[in-house]
XYZ file of C-alpha atoms in Angstrom:
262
model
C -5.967 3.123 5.458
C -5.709 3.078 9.191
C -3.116 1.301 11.577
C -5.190 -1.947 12.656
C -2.948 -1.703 15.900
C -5.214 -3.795 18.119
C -5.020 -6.851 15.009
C -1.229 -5.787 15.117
C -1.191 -6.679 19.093
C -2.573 -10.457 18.413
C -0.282 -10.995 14.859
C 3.057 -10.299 16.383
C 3.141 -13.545 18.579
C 1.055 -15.166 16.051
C 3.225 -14.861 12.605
C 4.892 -18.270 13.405
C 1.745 -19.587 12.328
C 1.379 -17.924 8.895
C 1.274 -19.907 6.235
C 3.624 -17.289 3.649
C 5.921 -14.799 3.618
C 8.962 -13.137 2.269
C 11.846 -10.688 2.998
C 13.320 -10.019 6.160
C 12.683 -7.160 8.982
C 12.836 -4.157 7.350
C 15.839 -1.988 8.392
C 15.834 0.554 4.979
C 17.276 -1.767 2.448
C 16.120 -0.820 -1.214
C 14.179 2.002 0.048
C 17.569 3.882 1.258
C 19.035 3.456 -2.233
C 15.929 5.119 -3.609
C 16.471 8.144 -2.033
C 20.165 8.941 -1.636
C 20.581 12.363 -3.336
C 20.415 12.270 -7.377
C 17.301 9.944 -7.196
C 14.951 12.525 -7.578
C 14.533 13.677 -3.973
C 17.118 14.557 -1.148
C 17.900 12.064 1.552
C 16.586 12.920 4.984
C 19.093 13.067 7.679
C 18.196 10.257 9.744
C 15.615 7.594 9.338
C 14.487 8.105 13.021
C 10.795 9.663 14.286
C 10.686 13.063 12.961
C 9.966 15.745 15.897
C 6.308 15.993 17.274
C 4.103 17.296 14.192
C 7.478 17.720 11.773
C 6.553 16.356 8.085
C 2.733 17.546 8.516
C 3.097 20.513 6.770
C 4.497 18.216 3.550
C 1.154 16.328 3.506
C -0.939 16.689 0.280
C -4.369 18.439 1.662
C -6.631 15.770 3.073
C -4.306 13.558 4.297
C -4.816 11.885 7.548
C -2.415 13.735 9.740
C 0.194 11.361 11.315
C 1.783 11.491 14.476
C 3.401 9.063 17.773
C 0.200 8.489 19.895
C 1.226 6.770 22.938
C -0.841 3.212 21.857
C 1.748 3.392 18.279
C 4.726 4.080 20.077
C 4.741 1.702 22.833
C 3.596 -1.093 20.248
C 6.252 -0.082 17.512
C 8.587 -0.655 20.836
C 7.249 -4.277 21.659
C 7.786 -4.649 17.375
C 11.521 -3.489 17.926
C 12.467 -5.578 20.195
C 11.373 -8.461 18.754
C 12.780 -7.679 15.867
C 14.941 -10.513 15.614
C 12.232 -13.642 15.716
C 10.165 -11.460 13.433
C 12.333 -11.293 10.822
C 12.546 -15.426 10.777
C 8.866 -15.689 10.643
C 6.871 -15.878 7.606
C 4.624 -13.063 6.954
C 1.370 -12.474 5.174
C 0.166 -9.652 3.323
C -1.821 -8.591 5.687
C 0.819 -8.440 8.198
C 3.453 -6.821 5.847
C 0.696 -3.946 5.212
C 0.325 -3.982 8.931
C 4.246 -3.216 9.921
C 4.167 -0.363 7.515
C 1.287 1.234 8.899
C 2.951 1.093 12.131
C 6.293 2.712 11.059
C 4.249 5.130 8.907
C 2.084 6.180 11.810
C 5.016 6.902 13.757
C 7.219 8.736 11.103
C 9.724 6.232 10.770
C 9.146 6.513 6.490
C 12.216 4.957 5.527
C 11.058 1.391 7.604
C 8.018 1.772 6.771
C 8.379 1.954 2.952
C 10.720 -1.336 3.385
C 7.267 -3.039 4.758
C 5.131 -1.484 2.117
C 8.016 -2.957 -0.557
C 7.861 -6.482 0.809
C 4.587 -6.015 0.576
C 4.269 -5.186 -2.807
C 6.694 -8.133 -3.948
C 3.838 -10.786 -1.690
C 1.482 -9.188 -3.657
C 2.978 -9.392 -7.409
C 2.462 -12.601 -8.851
C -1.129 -11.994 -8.122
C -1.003 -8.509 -10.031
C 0.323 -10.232 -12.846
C -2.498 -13.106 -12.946
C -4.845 -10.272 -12.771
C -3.513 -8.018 -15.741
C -3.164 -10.895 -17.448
C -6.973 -11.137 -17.386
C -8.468 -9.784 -20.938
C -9.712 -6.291 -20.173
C -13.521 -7.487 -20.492
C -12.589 -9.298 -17.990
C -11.489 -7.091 -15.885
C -14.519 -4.718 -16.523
C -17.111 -7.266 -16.282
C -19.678 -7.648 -13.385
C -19.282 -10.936 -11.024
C -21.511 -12.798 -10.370
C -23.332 -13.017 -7.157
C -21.998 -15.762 -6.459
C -18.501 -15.139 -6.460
C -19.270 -11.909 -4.162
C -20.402 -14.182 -1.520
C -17.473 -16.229 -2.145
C -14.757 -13.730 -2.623
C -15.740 -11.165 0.265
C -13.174 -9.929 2.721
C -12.940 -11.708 6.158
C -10.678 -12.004 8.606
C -10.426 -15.921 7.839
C -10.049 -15.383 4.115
C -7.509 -12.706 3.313
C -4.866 -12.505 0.308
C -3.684 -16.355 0.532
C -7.261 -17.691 0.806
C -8.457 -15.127 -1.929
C -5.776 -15.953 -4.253
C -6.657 -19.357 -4.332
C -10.257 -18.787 -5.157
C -9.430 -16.052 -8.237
C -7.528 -19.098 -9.225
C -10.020 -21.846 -9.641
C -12.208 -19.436 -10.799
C -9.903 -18.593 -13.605
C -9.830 -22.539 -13.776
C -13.483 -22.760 -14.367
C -13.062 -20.375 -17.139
C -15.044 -17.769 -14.665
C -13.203 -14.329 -16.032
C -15.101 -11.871 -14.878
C -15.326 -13.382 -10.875
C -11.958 -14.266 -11.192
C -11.228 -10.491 -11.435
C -13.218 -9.495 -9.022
C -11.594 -11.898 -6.769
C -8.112 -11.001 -7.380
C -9.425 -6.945 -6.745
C -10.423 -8.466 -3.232
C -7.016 -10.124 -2.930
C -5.012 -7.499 -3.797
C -6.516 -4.337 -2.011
C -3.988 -4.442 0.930
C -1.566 -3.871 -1.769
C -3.075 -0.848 -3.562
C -3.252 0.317 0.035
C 0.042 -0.324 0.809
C 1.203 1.239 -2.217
C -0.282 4.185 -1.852
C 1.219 5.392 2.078
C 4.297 3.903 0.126
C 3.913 6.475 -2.176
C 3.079 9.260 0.692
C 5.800 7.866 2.479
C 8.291 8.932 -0.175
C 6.688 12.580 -0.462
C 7.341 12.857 3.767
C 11.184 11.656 3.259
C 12.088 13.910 0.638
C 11.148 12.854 -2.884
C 8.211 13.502 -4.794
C 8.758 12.210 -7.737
C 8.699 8.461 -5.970
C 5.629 9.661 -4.552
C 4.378 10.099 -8.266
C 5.801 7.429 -9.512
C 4.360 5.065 -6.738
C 0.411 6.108 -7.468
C 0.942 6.455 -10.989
C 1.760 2.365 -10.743
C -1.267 1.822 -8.483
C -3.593 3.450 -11.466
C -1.876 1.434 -13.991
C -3.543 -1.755 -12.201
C -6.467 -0.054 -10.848
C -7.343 3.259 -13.118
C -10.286 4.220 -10.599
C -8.237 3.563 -7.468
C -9.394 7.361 -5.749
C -7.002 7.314 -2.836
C -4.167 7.569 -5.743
C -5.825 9.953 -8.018
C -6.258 12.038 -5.051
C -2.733 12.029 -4.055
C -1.503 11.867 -7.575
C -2.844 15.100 -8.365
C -2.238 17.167 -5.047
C 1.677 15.743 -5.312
C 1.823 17.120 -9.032
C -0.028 19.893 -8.563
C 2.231 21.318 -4.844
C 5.012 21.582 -7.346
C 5.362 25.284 -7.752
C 6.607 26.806 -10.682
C 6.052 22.794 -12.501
C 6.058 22.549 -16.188
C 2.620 22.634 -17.880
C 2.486 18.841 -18.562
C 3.035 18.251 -14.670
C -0.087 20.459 -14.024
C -2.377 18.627 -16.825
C -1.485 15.443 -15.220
C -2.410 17.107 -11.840
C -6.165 18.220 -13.596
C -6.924 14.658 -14.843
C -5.770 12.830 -11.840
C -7.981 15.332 -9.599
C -10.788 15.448 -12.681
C -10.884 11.016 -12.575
C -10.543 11.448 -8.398
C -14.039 13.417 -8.795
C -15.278 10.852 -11.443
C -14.506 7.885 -8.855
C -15.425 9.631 -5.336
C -18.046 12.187 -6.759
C -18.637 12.561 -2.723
C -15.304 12.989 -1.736
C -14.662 9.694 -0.059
């Protein structure tokens, strides 16, 4: 899940072109009321860059370290000050998922889980047309077909996708449809999952939980999340006994998923 900064550098002037969107530029919003003290984590004291390598050490093991390299700070500049027309432009998934990669990358957590939220809320009529899906469904194998058809390009993202898991669910096509819809939606499990990171960095980790428990509710082998899950549960010290089973089946279904640590 890495900051495509040089796509990033071409979208910005571009997103009067996209064909959907939703929400405005992200400034804190919902994500501020999520984490004023007796949410479940403390409030950080400003929702600036933290200092040079600050919020590191709060990283589950394995996570990419994160950090202002001089190519994300001078583009989250250029972003900033054209704040304004962005925010009156539609935006696409993709884009949304881009913006909070930005902000992530250079610690601004609170704006960046704003993106990752309007993200989310792009992406959820889609999650429900895929858990609607009967569960064979869902676990069936698509057909070659529909691999070709559904495959990730950088002509046929979320919008385009969408449409085909729809007239494949049209055709009565179940099992591609799903498969389609997975391809649709991964920006979202992505997004969702710094979201959930995000939280852990600002100050509450039982968001953090909360967030990747949701992602393996629609996607049970989803290993970035089981990864996460389980070091967030299990960097509680002193945490009850049922916090530090969950930790030992998210970490024993990571294995199951990524056997080689991927």
């Amino acid at each position: 899940m890495r900051t495509p900064r040089a796509a990033l550098l071409l979208l910005v002037p571009a997103l009067a072109g996209c064909p959907e969107g939703t929400g405005a530029f992200a400034p804190g919003g919902k994500a501020e009321a999520l984490l004023k003290p007796g949410s479940g984590g403390a409030a950080p004291a400003a929702p600036g860059p933290a200092p040079a390598g600050a919020g590191d050490e709060a990283l589950p093991a394995g996570h990419p370290q994160v950090g202002q390299g001089a190519d994300a700070s001078a583009l989250l500049a250029r972003v900033e000050a054209m704040k304004k027309e962005i925010a009156s432009r539609p935006k696409t998934l993709e884009i949304l998922v881009a913006f909070g990669n930005l902000y992530y990358e250079n610690q601004r957590y609170l704006d960046a889980i704003d993106w990752y939220r309007q993200a989310g809320e792009l992406g959820e009529p889609g999650w429900k047309r895929f858990l609607a899906l009967p569960a064979a469904a869902r676990g069936g194998r698509p057909s070659a077909a529909a691999r070709a058809a559904c495959a990730r390009t950088a002509s046929r993202q979320h919008a385009e996708l969408s449409r085909e898991a729809e007239a494949l669910e049209r055709r009565g096509a179940l099992a591609d449809a799903a498969f389609c819809w997975r391809q649709a939606l991964r920006p979202a499990l992505d997004a969702r999952a710094r979201r959930g990171n995000a939280f852990l960095l600002a100050g509450n980790p039982d968001q953090a939980a909360a967030e990747h428990e949701e992602n393996l509710r629609r996607e049970p082998g989803y290993a970035d999340s089981l990864y996460f899950l389980g070091a967030i549960l299990a960097a509680d010290e002193g945490a009850p006994k049922d916090r530090l089973e969950r930790a030992r089946d998210a970490f024993g279904r990571y294995r199951a998923a990524a056997p080689q640590g991927d």
